[in-house]
CSV table of C-alpha atoms in Angstrom, one decimal:
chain,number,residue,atom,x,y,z
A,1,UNK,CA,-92.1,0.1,-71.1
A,2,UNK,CA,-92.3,-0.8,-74.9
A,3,UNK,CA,-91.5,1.5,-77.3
A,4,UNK,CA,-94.4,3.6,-79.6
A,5,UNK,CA,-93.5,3.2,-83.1
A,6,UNK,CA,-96.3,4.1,-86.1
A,7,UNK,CA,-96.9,3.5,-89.9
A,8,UNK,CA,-99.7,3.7,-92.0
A,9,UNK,CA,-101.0,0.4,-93.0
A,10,UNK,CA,-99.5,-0.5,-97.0
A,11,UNK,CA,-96.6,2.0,-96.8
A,12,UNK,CA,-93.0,0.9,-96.1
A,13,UNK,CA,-92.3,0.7,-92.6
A,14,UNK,CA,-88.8,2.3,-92.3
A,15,UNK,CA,-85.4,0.6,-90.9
A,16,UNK,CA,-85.4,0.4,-87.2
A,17,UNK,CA,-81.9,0.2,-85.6
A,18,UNK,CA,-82.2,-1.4,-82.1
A,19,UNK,CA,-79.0,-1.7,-79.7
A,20,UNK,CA,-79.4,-3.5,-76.8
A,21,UNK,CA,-77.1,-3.0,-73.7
A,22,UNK,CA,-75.8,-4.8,-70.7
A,23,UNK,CA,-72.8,-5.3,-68.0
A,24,UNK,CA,-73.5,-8.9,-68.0
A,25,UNK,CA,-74.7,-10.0,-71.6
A,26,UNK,CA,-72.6,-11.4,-74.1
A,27,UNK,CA,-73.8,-10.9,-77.2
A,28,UNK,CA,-71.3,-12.4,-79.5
A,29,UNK,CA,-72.7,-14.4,-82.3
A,30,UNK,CA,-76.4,-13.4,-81.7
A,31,UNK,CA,-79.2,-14.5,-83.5
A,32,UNK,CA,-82.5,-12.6,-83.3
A,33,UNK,CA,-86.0,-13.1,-84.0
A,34,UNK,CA,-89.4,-11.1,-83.7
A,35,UNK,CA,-93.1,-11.3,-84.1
A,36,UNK,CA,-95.9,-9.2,-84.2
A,37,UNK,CA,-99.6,-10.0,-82.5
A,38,UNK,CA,-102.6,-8.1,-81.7
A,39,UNK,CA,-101.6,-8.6,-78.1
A,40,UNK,CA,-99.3,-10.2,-76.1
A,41,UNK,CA,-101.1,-13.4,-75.8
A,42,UNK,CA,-102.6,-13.1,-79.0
A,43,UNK,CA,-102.4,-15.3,-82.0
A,44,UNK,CA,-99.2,-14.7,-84.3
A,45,UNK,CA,-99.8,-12.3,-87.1
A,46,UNK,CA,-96.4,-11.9,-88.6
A,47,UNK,CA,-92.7,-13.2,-87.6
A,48,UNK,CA,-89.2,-11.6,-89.3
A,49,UNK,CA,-85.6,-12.0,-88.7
A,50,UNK,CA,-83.8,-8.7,-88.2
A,51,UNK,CA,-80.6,-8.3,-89.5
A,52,UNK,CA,-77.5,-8.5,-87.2
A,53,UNK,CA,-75.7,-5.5,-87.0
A,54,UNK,CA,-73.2,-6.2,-84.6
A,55,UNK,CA,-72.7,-8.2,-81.5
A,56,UNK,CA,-70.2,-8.0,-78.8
A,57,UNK,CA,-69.5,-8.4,-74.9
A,58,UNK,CA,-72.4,-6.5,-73.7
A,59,UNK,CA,-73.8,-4.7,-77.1
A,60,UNK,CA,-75.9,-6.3,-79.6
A,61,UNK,CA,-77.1,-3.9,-82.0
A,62,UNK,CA,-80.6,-5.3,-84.8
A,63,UNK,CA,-81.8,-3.6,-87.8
A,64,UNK,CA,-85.5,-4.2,-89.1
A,65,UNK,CA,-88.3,-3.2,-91.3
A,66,UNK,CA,-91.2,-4.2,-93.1
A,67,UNK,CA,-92.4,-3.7,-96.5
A,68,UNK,CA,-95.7,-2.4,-97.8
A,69,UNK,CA,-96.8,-5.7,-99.0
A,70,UNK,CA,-96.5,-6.6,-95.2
A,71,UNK,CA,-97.9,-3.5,-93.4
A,72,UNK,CA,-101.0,-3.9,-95.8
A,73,UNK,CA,-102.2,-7.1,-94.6
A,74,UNK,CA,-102.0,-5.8,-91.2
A,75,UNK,CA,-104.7,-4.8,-88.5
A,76,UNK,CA,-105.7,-0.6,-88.3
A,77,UNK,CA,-104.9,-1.7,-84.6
A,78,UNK,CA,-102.0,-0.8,-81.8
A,79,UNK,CA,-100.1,-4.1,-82.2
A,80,UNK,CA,-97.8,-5.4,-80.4
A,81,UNK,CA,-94.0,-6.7,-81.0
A,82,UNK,CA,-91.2,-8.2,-79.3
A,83,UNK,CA,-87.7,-9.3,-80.1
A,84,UNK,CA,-86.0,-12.1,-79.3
A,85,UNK,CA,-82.1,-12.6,-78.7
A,86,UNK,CA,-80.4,-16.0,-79.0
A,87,UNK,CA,-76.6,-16.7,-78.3
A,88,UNK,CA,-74.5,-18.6,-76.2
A,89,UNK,CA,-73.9,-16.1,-73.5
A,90,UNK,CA,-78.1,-15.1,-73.0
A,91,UNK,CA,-79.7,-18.2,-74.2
A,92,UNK,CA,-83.1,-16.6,-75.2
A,93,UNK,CA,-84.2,-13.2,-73.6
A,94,UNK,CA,-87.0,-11.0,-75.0
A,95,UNK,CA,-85.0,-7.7,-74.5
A,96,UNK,CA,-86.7,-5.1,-76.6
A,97,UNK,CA,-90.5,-4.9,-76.9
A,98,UNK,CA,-92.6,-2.2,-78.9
A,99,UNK,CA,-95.8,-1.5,-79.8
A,100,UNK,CA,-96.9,-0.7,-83.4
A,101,UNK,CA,-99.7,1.6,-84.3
A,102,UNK,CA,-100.7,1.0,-87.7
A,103,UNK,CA,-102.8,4.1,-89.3
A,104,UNK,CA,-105.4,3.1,-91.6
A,105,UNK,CA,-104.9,4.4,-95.2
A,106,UNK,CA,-107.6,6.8,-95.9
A,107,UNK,CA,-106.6,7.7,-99.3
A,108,UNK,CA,-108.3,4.2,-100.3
A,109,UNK,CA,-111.6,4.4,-97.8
């Protein structure tokens, strides 16, 4: 189930800290991607690189967020988002997926 997260489309989107968990996964020397689409098939409407926390024997921990300038050009839509984890000991897994509502901005209707 992906998690809901929400922001109003030309404000900041605040830091999102992501850790990721498993009792097989190594995570050392992760590398992590993520995109954003209007659904999961749909075409690519924005792709960032969150910034590695940390990344150990079964704990990978992401931090990411956008800025205004990126939440404006955005879709008043329920969006969807994945991220992507790279590393020698899970090759590439998507292992966190959310959705992301973006609000219009009535103040400039």
């Amino acid at each position: 189930m992906a998690t809901q997260l929400t922001v109003i489309r030309g404000d900041t989107f605040p830091t999102q800290t992501i850790t990721v968990t498993s009792d097989s996964l190594d995570f050392t020397n992760i590398v992590c991607s993520g995109q954003i689409r209007p659904h999961p098939d749909g075409n690519l409407l924005y792709t960032f690189a969150p910034t590695i926390v940390s990344g150990i024997n079964g704990t990978g921990v992401v931090q990411f967020s956008f800025p205004s300038s990126v939440t404006k050009t955005l879709p008043p839509i329920n969006l969807y988002g994945d991220l992507h984890f790279y590393s020698t000991g899970i090759q590439d897994r998507t292992l966190f997926e959310f959705r992301l509502d973006v609000l219009a901005d009535v103040t400039h209707l």
